[in-house]
Amino acid sequence: MRGPPAIESAHAGLLGSGSHASMTAPLTIAHLTKRYGDQAVVDDIDLTIAAGQCHGLLGPNGAGKTTTLRLALGLIEADAGDIRLLGQAMPAGARAARARVGVVPQVDSLDPDFTVRENLLTYGRYFGLDRAEVEVRVPDLLDFAGLAGKGDASVASLSGGMKRRLTLARALINDPDLVILDEPTTGLDPQARHLVWQGLRRLIGKGKTLLLTTHFMDEAERLCDRISIIDRGRIIVEGSPRELIRAHIEPQVVEVYGDALADWRVCALDLCQRCEQVGETLFCYTTDPEPVIAELDRHPTLRYLHRPANLEDVFLKLTGRDLRD
Ligand code: ADP
């Protein structure tokens, strides 16, 4: 899929050549623990983010993802464990390490009273970049974000998708080696999500390392080389999306809906490796969907959707379907 010219034509120099992706892992975490009160919200985590990869940190609400990112950035102090970010022991080396990291926070922190350009200039100052240095970068950053021609627009006038893309562009102001993104596409419509994905793929293509949290399993499956699923402060599995699907779930799923579901359930249990009823839907997990579909064709009142298993099936199997606040 090709992006709009604005994104595709961005200047190659802006995002580096990929030479930053040295063989040393940009982030390594060992035995990391963080407690609030008597709860270990991060509980003895080991995590290595390999150079040049997009690594997804997935988990239900409250699993400890944001706390892990904040620890990694040296914004809060751990109770135990070691963190090395871009060669620096954290939090002691936070200042030096953060100069080479870009952060896209969960909630946009753009200044609505400033223009798009002023937001970039102001942010550059946090990295000690002088105005002239940032001015040179602004056109390329705006191109990258699909915001060419919007430099003088006020942030308040931008759509949610544009603000998100500006936040992404802002995170690149210091040409970072590692970009940490906390739910970068939450709240965006599908068109805007696709634009952000194109931008992220382009960064991956340039050899940048990305650490991403998201609640969208399709996003993680599309973008991530490697995924860690975290639940209740512990990493419960790790692997590529394909490895996780292969290891934890039957390859085919038939979702069945309809009034006659209760009667048909008995059949399904005979034909599938595993069935799970969620509300009005029976999820039938199987290595061979043919007999299931043949049987369903004999029950025309039942509707069904046949699809390959995906990361969301793995996620829900491993973390459960109960709501987390
Ligand atoms: P996630 O990002 O996976 O949704 P968080 O890392 O934000 O999860 O939170 C993990 C747990 O830590 C939650 O139970 C949350 O309430 C708790 N928590 C996070 N920050 C604090 C804090 N400053 N004080 C007390 N509890 C906190």
Short mmCIF file of C-alpha atoms and ligand atoms in Angstrom, two decimals:
data_model
loop_
_atom_site.label_atom_id
_atom_site.label_comp_id
_atom_site.label_asym_id
_atom_site.label_seq_id
_atom_site.Cartn_x
_atom_site.Cartn_y
_atom_site.Cartn_z
CA MET A 1 0.00 0.00 0.00
CA ARG A 2 1.42 3.37 -0.99
CA GLY A 3 0.95 6.39 1.19
CA PRO A 4 0.00 9.85 0.09
CA PRO A 5 2.83 11.77 -1.58
CA ALA A 6 3.29 13.83 1.55
CA ILE A 7 4.42 10.83 3.55
CA GLU A 8 6.27 9.00 0.80
CA SER A 9 8.31 12.01 -0.26
CA ALA A 10 9.66 12.87 3.18
CA HIS A 11 13.36 13.62 3.14
CA ALA A 12 15.46 10.50 3.73
CA GLY A 13 17.96 12.41 5.88
CA LEU A 14 15.40 13.43 8.45
CA LEU A 15 14.84 9.96 9.80
CA GLY A 16 18.42 8.81 9.60
CA SER A 17 19.82 6.02 7.49
CA GLY A 18 19.29 3.14 9.84
CA SER A 19 22.88 3.24 10.99
CA HIS A 20 21.65 4.00 14.50
CA ALA A 21 20.32 0.49 14.83
CA SER A 22 23.51 -0.93 16.30
CA MET A 23 23.57 -4.58 17.26
CA THR A 24 23.33 -3.72 20.95
CA ALA A 25 19.77 -3.93 22.22
CA PRO A 26 18.50 -0.38 22.78
CA LEU A 27 16.59 -1.49 25.87
CA THR A 28 17.23 -4.35 28.27
CA ILE A 29 15.28 -4.89 31.44
CA ALA A 30 16.15 -7.54 34.03
CA HIS A 31 14.17 -8.57 37.11
CA LEU A 32 12.30 -5.27 37.13
CA THR A 33 9.84 -4.80 39.98
CA LYS A 34 7.71 -1.80 40.93
CA ARG A 35 5.30 -1.81 43.86
CA TYR A 36 2.54 0.59 44.73
CA GLY A 37 1.51 -0.16 48.32
CA ASP A 38 1.58 -3.93 48.67
CA GLN A 39 0.80 -4.54 44.96
CA ALA A 40 3.66 -5.42 42.60
CA VAL A 41 2.32 -3.69 39.46
CA VAL A 42 5.50 -4.70 37.61
CA ASP A 43 6.61 -8.04 38.95
CA ASP A 44 10.09 -9.37 38.12
CA ILE A 45 10.01 -8.55 34.39
CA ASP A 46 12.76 -9.43 31.90
CA LEU A 47 12.52 -7.73 28.53
CA THR A 48 14.93 -7.12 25.66
CA ILE A 49 14.05 -4.82 22.78
CA ALA A 50 16.25 -5.74 19.82
CA ALA A 51 17.70 -3.05 17.57
CA GLY A 52 15.74 -2.27 14.43
CA GLN A 53 12.65 -4.16 15.56
CA CYS A 54 9.14 -3.09 16.43
CA HIS A 55 8.35 -4.67 19.79
CA GLY A 56 4.76 -4.68 21.06
CA LEU A 57 3.92 -4.67 24.76
CA LEU A 58 0.33 -5.87 25.02
CA GLY A 59 -1.86 -6.38 28.03
CA PRO A 60 -5.28 -5.64 29.49
CA ASN A 61 -5.89 -2.38 31.35
CA GLY A 62 -3.89 -2.20 34.54
CA ALA A 63 -1.44 -4.90 33.40
CA GLY A 64 1.58 -2.66 34.02
CA LYS A 65 2.46 -1.50 30.50
CA THR A 66 2.63 2.24 31.14
CA THR A 67 4.46 1.71 34.42
CA THR A 68 7.05 -0.39 32.56
CA LEU A 69 7.52 2.36 29.96
CA ARG A 70 7.83 5.01 32.66
CA LEU A 71 10.42 2.91 34.47
CA ALA A 72 12.32 2.36 31.23
CA LEU A 73 12.45 6.11 30.65
CA GLY A 74 13.63 6.76 34.20
CA LEU A 75 10.51 8.79 35.02
CA ILE A 76 9.86 6.67 38.11
CA GLU A 77 12.18 4.56 40.21
CA ALA A 78 12.05 0.78 40.40
CA ASP A 79 11.98 -1.18 43.64
CA ALA A 80 14.28 -3.81 42.12
CA GLY A 81 15.91 -4.74 38.84
CA ASP A 82 18.18 -3.32 36.17
CA ILE A 83 17.35 -1.20 33.15
CA ARG A 84 19.77 -0.22 30.40
CA LEU A 85 18.41 2.28 27.91
CA LEU A 86 20.68 3.00 24.94
CA GLY A 87 23.70 1.93 26.93
CA GLN A 88 22.81 3.97 30.02
CA ALA A 89 21.95 2.46 33.39
CA MET A 90 18.60 3.89 34.44
CA PRO A 91 17.53 6.05 36.10
CA ALA A 92 21.07 7.44 36.66
CA GLY A 93 21.70 7.89 32.94
CA ALA A 94 18.18 9.09 32.12
CA ARG A 95 19.22 12.46 30.78
CA ALA A 96 21.78 11.10 28.32
CA ALA A 97 19.55 8.21 27.24
CA ARG A 98 16.41 10.29 26.78
CA ALA A 99 18.25 12.60 24.39
CA ARG A 100 18.19 9.67 21.94
CA VAL A 101 14.61 8.54 22.59
CA GLY A 102 11.35 9.78 21.06
CA VAL A 103 8.16 9.43 23.08
CA VAL A 104 4.57 9.42 21.84
CA PRO A 105 2.50 9.60 25.04
CA GLN A 106 -0.95 8.09 25.41
CA VAL A 107 -2.58 11.50 25.68
CA ASP A 108 -1.51 14.28 23.32
CA SER A 109 0.36 16.99 25.17
CA LEU A 110 0.48 19.52 22.35
CA ASP A 111 0.03 23.16 23.26
CA PRO A 112 -3.34 24.17 21.75
CA ASP A 113 -2.47 27.89 21.88
CA PHE A 114 0.55 27.45 19.61
CA THR A 115 0.76 26.73 15.91
CA VAL A 116 1.96 23.42 14.58
CA ARG A 117 5.42 24.87 13.84
CA GLU A 118 5.70 26.51 17.28
CA ASN A 119 4.89 23.20 18.94
CA LEU A 120 7.80 21.59 17.11
CA LEU A 121 10.15 24.48 17.88
CA THR A 122 9.24 24.48 21.57
CA TYR A 123 9.72 20.72 21.82
CA GLY A 124 13.12 20.96 20.13
CA ARG A 125 14.27 23.24 22.93
CA TYR A 126 13.79 20.40 25.46
CA PHE A 127 16.56 18.61 23.58
CA GLY A 128 18.80 21.64 23.53
CA LEU A 129 18.25 22.11 19.81
CA ASP A 130 18.42 25.74 18.78
CA ARG A 131 15.63 27.35 16.83
CA ALA A 132 17.51 27.47 13.52
CA GLU A 133 18.35 23.76 13.79
CA VAL A 134 14.70 22.82 14.31
CA GLU A 135 13.45 25.27 11.64
CA VAL A 136 15.47 23.28 9.11
CA ARG A 137 13.81 20.06 10.17
CA VAL A 138 10.24 21.34 10.33
CA PRO A 139 9.31 20.93 6.63
CA ASP A 140 10.47 17.31 6.59
CA LEU A 141 8.71 16.54 9.85
CA LEU A 142 5.51 18.07 8.51
CA ASP A 143 5.87 16.08 5.29
CA PHE A 144 6.39 12.90 7.28
CA ALA A 145 3.25 13.58 9.30
CA GLY A 146 1.16 14.40 6.22
CA LEU A 147 0.86 17.96 7.55
CA ALA A 148 2.72 19.82 4.82
CA GLY A 149 1.26 23.30 4.52
CA LYS A 150 -0.17 23.16 8.06
CA GLY A 151 2.83 24.70 9.82
CA ASP A 152 0.99 27.92 10.61
CA ALA A 153 -2.30 26.26 11.57
CA SER A 154 -3.22 26.41 15.22
CA VAL A 155 -3.16 23.03 16.94
CA ALA A 156 -6.72 23.63 18.11
CA SER A 157 -7.87 23.58 14.48
CA LEU A 158 -6.40 20.10 13.75
CA SER A 159 -8.43 16.91 13.66
CA GLY A 160 -7.66 14.16 16.18
CA GLY A 161 -5.74 12.23 13.51
CA MET A 162 -3.65 15.28 12.59
CA LYS A 163 -2.83 15.94 16.25
CA ARG A 164 -1.71 12.34 16.68
CA ARG A 165 0.50 12.58 13.60
CA LEU A 166 1.94 15.86 14.86
CA THR A 167 2.74 14.16 18.17
CA LEU A 168 4.52 11.43 16.22
CA ALA A 169 6.47 14.00 14.18
CA ARG A 170 7.33 15.86 17.39
CA ALA A 171 8.77 12.65 18.86
CA LEU A 172 11.23 12.56 15.93
CA ILE A 173 12.57 16.05 16.48
CA ASN A 174 15.82 14.73 17.98
CA ASP A 175 16.24 11.98 15.32
CA PRO A 176 15.86 9.32 18.05
CA ASP A 177 17.27 5.78 17.90
CA LEU A 178 14.34 4.37 19.87
CA VAL A 179 10.74 5.57 19.68
CA ILE A 180 8.39 4.62 22.51
CA LEU A 181 4.72 4.82 21.61
CA ASP A 182 1.96 4.43 24.20
CA GLU A 183 -1.26 3.58 22.34
CA PRO A 184 -0.43 5.72 19.30
CA THR A 185 -3.70 5.15 17.45
CA THR A 186 -6.29 5.10 20.24
CA GLY A 187 -9.23 7.31 19.29
CA LEU A 188 -8.33 7.52 15.60
CA ASP A 189 -10.61 6.59 12.71
CA PRO A 190 -9.45 3.85 10.28
CA GLN A 191 -8.08 6.33 7.73
CA ALA A 192 -5.98 8.11 10.34
CA ARG A 193 -4.78 4.80 11.80
CA HIS A 194 -3.57 3.71 8.38
CA LEU A 195 -1.63 6.96 7.99
CA VAL A 196 0.02 6.47 11.37
CA TRP A 197 0.87 2.86 10.48
CA GLN A 198 2.50 4.02 7.25
CA GLY A 199 4.59 6.47 9.26
CA LEU A 200 5.60 3.76 11.73
CA ARG A 201 6.48 1.30 8.95
CA ARG A 202 8.63 3.96 7.40
CA LEU A 203 10.50 4.39 10.69
CA ILE A 204 10.98 0.62 10.94
CA GLY A 205 12.23 0.63 7.34
CA LYS A 206 14.82 3.23 8.34
CA GLY A 207 16.16 0.93 11.03
CA LYS A 208 14.62 2.72 14.01
CA THR A 209 13.62 0.65 17.00
CA LEU A 210 10.02 0.97 18.17
CA LEU A 211 8.47 -0.05 21.47
CA LEU A 212 4.72 0.09 21.19
CA THR A 213 1.75 -0.49 23.46
CA THR A 214 -1.64 -0.93 21.89
CA HIS A 215 -5.06 -2.41 22.58
CA PHE A 216 -5.51 -3.13 18.88
CA MET A 217 -4.35 -6.65 18.19
CA ASP A 218 -4.55 -6.15 14.42
CA GLU A 219 -2.22 -3.18 14.80
CA ALA A 220 0.26 -5.28 16.77
CA GLU A 221 0.01 -8.13 14.28
CA ARG A 222 0.63 -5.74 11.37
CA LEU A 223 3.53 -3.79 12.85
CA CYS A 224 5.36 -5.85 15.43
CA ASP A 225 8.28 -8.22 14.85
CA ARG A 226 8.00 -9.37 18.43
CA ILE A 227 5.35 -9.18 21.10
CA SER A 228 5.35 -9.52 24.88
CA ILE A 229 2.00 -10.06 26.53
CA ILE A 230 1.94 -8.72 30.07
CA ASP A 231 -0.75 -9.46 32.63
CA ARG A 232 -0.89 -8.55 36.31
CA GLY A 233 2.65 -7.20 36.14
CA ARG A 234 4.23 -10.31 34.63
CA ILE A 235 5.21 -11.17 31.08
CA ILE A 236 3.25 -14.30 30.32
CA VAL A 237 4.41 -15.00 26.73
CA GLU A 238 6.76 -13.58 24.14
CA GLY A 239 7.34 -14.24 20.45
CA SER A 240 6.53 -13.08 16.95
CA PRO A 241 2.79 -12.75 16.21
CA ARG A 242 2.97 -15.90 14.07
CA GLU A 243 4.84 -17.88 16.72
CA LEU A 244 2.31 -16.89 19.38
CA ILE A 245 -0.63 -17.89 17.18
CA ARG A 246 1.01 -21.20 16.28
CA ALA A 247 1.95 -22.01 19.86
CA HIS A 248 -1.22 -21.01 21.69
CA ILE A 249 -4.25 -21.40 19.48
CA GLU A 250 -5.83 -23.75 16.94
CA PRO A 251 -5.27 -22.34 13.44
CA GLN A 252 -8.91 -21.91 12.35
CA VAL A 253 -11.90 -20.29 14.03
CA VAL A 254 -15.59 -20.57 13.19
CA GLU A 255 -17.74 -18.03 15.01
CA VAL A 256 -21.35 -19.22 15.18
CA TYR A 257 -24.40 -17.10 15.99
CA GLY A 258 -28.16 -17.72 15.99
CA ASP A 259 -31.16 -18.83 18.04
CA ALA A 260 -30.46 -22.55 17.61
CA LEU A 261 -26.98 -22.20 19.07
CA ALA A 262 -27.77 -24.06 22.28
CA ASP A 263 -28.80 -27.23 20.36
CA TRP A 264 -25.83 -27.02 18.01
CA ARG A 265 -23.29 -26.58 20.78
CA VAL A 266 -23.18 -30.33 21.45
CA CYS A 267 -22.25 -30.97 17.80
CA ALA A 268 -19.56 -28.31 17.93
CA LEU A 269 -17.94 -29.86 20.98
CA ASP A 270 -17.55 -33.12 19.01
CA LEU A 271 -16.14 -31.44 15.91
CA CYS A 272 -13.70 -28.89 17.36
CA GLN A 273 -10.65 -28.98 19.56
CA ARG A 274 -12.05 -26.23 21.74
CA CYS A 275 -15.26 -24.15 21.99
CA GLU A 276 -15.87 -20.99 23.93
CA GLN A 277 -19.25 -19.31 24.30
CA VAL A 278 -19.12 -15.53 24.70
CA GLY A 279 -22.57 -13.93 24.90
CA GLU A 280 -24.49 -14.92 21.78
CA THR A 281 -21.44 -16.24 19.95
CA LEU A 282 -19.84 -19.68 20.02
CA PHE A 283 -16.15 -19.55 19.08
CA CYS A 284 -15.15 -22.92 17.63
CA TYR A 285 -11.37 -23.43 17.47
CA THR A 286 -10.24 -26.20 15.18
CA THR A 287 -7.44 -27.56 13.01
CA ASP A 288 -9.97 -28.73 10.41
CA PRO A 289 -12.91 -26.40 9.76
CA GLU A 290 -14.46 -28.49 6.94
CA PRO A 291 -16.60 -30.82 9.08
CA VAL A 292 -17.73 -27.86 11.20
CA ILE A 293 -18.82 -25.91 8.12
CA ALA A 294 -20.47 -28.98 6.57
CA GLU A 295 -22.45 -29.44 9.76
CA LEU A 296 -23.37 -25.77 9.89
CA ASP A 297 -24.65 -25.95 6.31
CA ARG A 298 -27.20 -28.46 7.62
CA HIS A 299 -28.41 -25.81 10.11
CA PRO A 300 -29.44 -22.85 7.94
CA THR A 301 -30.82 -20.85 10.88
CA LEU A 302 -27.29 -20.52 12.25
CA ARG A 303 -25.00 -17.82 10.84
CA TYR A 304 -21.25 -18.19 10.93
CA LEU A 305 -17.96 -16.49 10.17
CA HIS A 306 -14.96 -18.63 9.28
CA ARG A 307 -11.52 -17.02 9.66
CA PRO A 308 -7.91 -17.84 10.50
CA ALA A 309 -6.97 -17.53 14.16
CA ASN A 310 -5.38 -14.20 15.04
CA LEU A 311 -3.48 -12.48 17.81
CA GLU A 312 -6.70 -11.37 19.49
CA ASP A 313 -7.69 -15.03 19.96
CA VAL A 314 -4.33 -15.66 21.63
CA PHE A 315 -4.64 -12.55 23.78
CA LEU A 316 -8.15 -13.42 24.98
CA LYS A 317 -7.22 -17.04 25.64
CA LEU A 318 -4.21 -16.07 27.73
CA THR A 319 -5.59 -13.05 29.59
CA GLY A 320 -9.28 -14.06 29.77
CA ARG A 321 -12.40 -12.28 28.65
CA ASP A 322 -13.29 -10.57 31.93
CA LEU A 323 -13.43 -6.80 31.78
CA ARG A 324 -10.53 -4.98 33.48
CA ASP A 325 -10.99 -1.46 34.75
P1 ADP B 1 -1.53 -0.34 31.94
O1 ADP B 1 -0.69 0.70 31.28
O2 ADP B 1 -1.15 -1.73 31.54
O3 ADP B 1 -3.01 -0.10 31.78
P2 ADP B 1 -0.46 0.78 34.37
O4 ADP B 1 0.98 0.52 34.30
O5 ADP B 1 -0.97 2.15 34.07
O6 ADP B 1 -1.25 -0.31 33.50
O7 ADP B 1 -0.99 0.42 35.83
C1 ADP B 1 -0.68 -0.82 36.46
C2 ADP B 1 -1.26 -0.81 37.86
O8 ADP B 1 -0.54 0.11 38.63
C3 ADP B 1 -2.71 -0.40 37.92
O9 ADP B 1 -3.36 -1.18 38.88
C4 ADP B 1 -2.63 1.04 38.35
O10 ADP B 1 -3.78 1.40 39.06
C5 ADP B 1 -1.41 1.03 39.26
N1 ADP B 1 -0.73 2.33 39.29
C6 ADP B 1 -0.13 2.94 38.26
N2 ADP B 1 0.42 4.12 38.65
C7 ADP B 1 0.17 4.23 39.99
C8 ADP B 1 0.48 5.21 40.99
N3 ADP B 1 1.18 6.32 40.69
N4 ADP B 1 0.05 4.97 42.24
C9 ADP B 1 -0.62 3.86 42.56
N5 ADP B 1 -0.95 2.88 41.67
C10 ADP B 1 -0.56 3.06 40.40
#
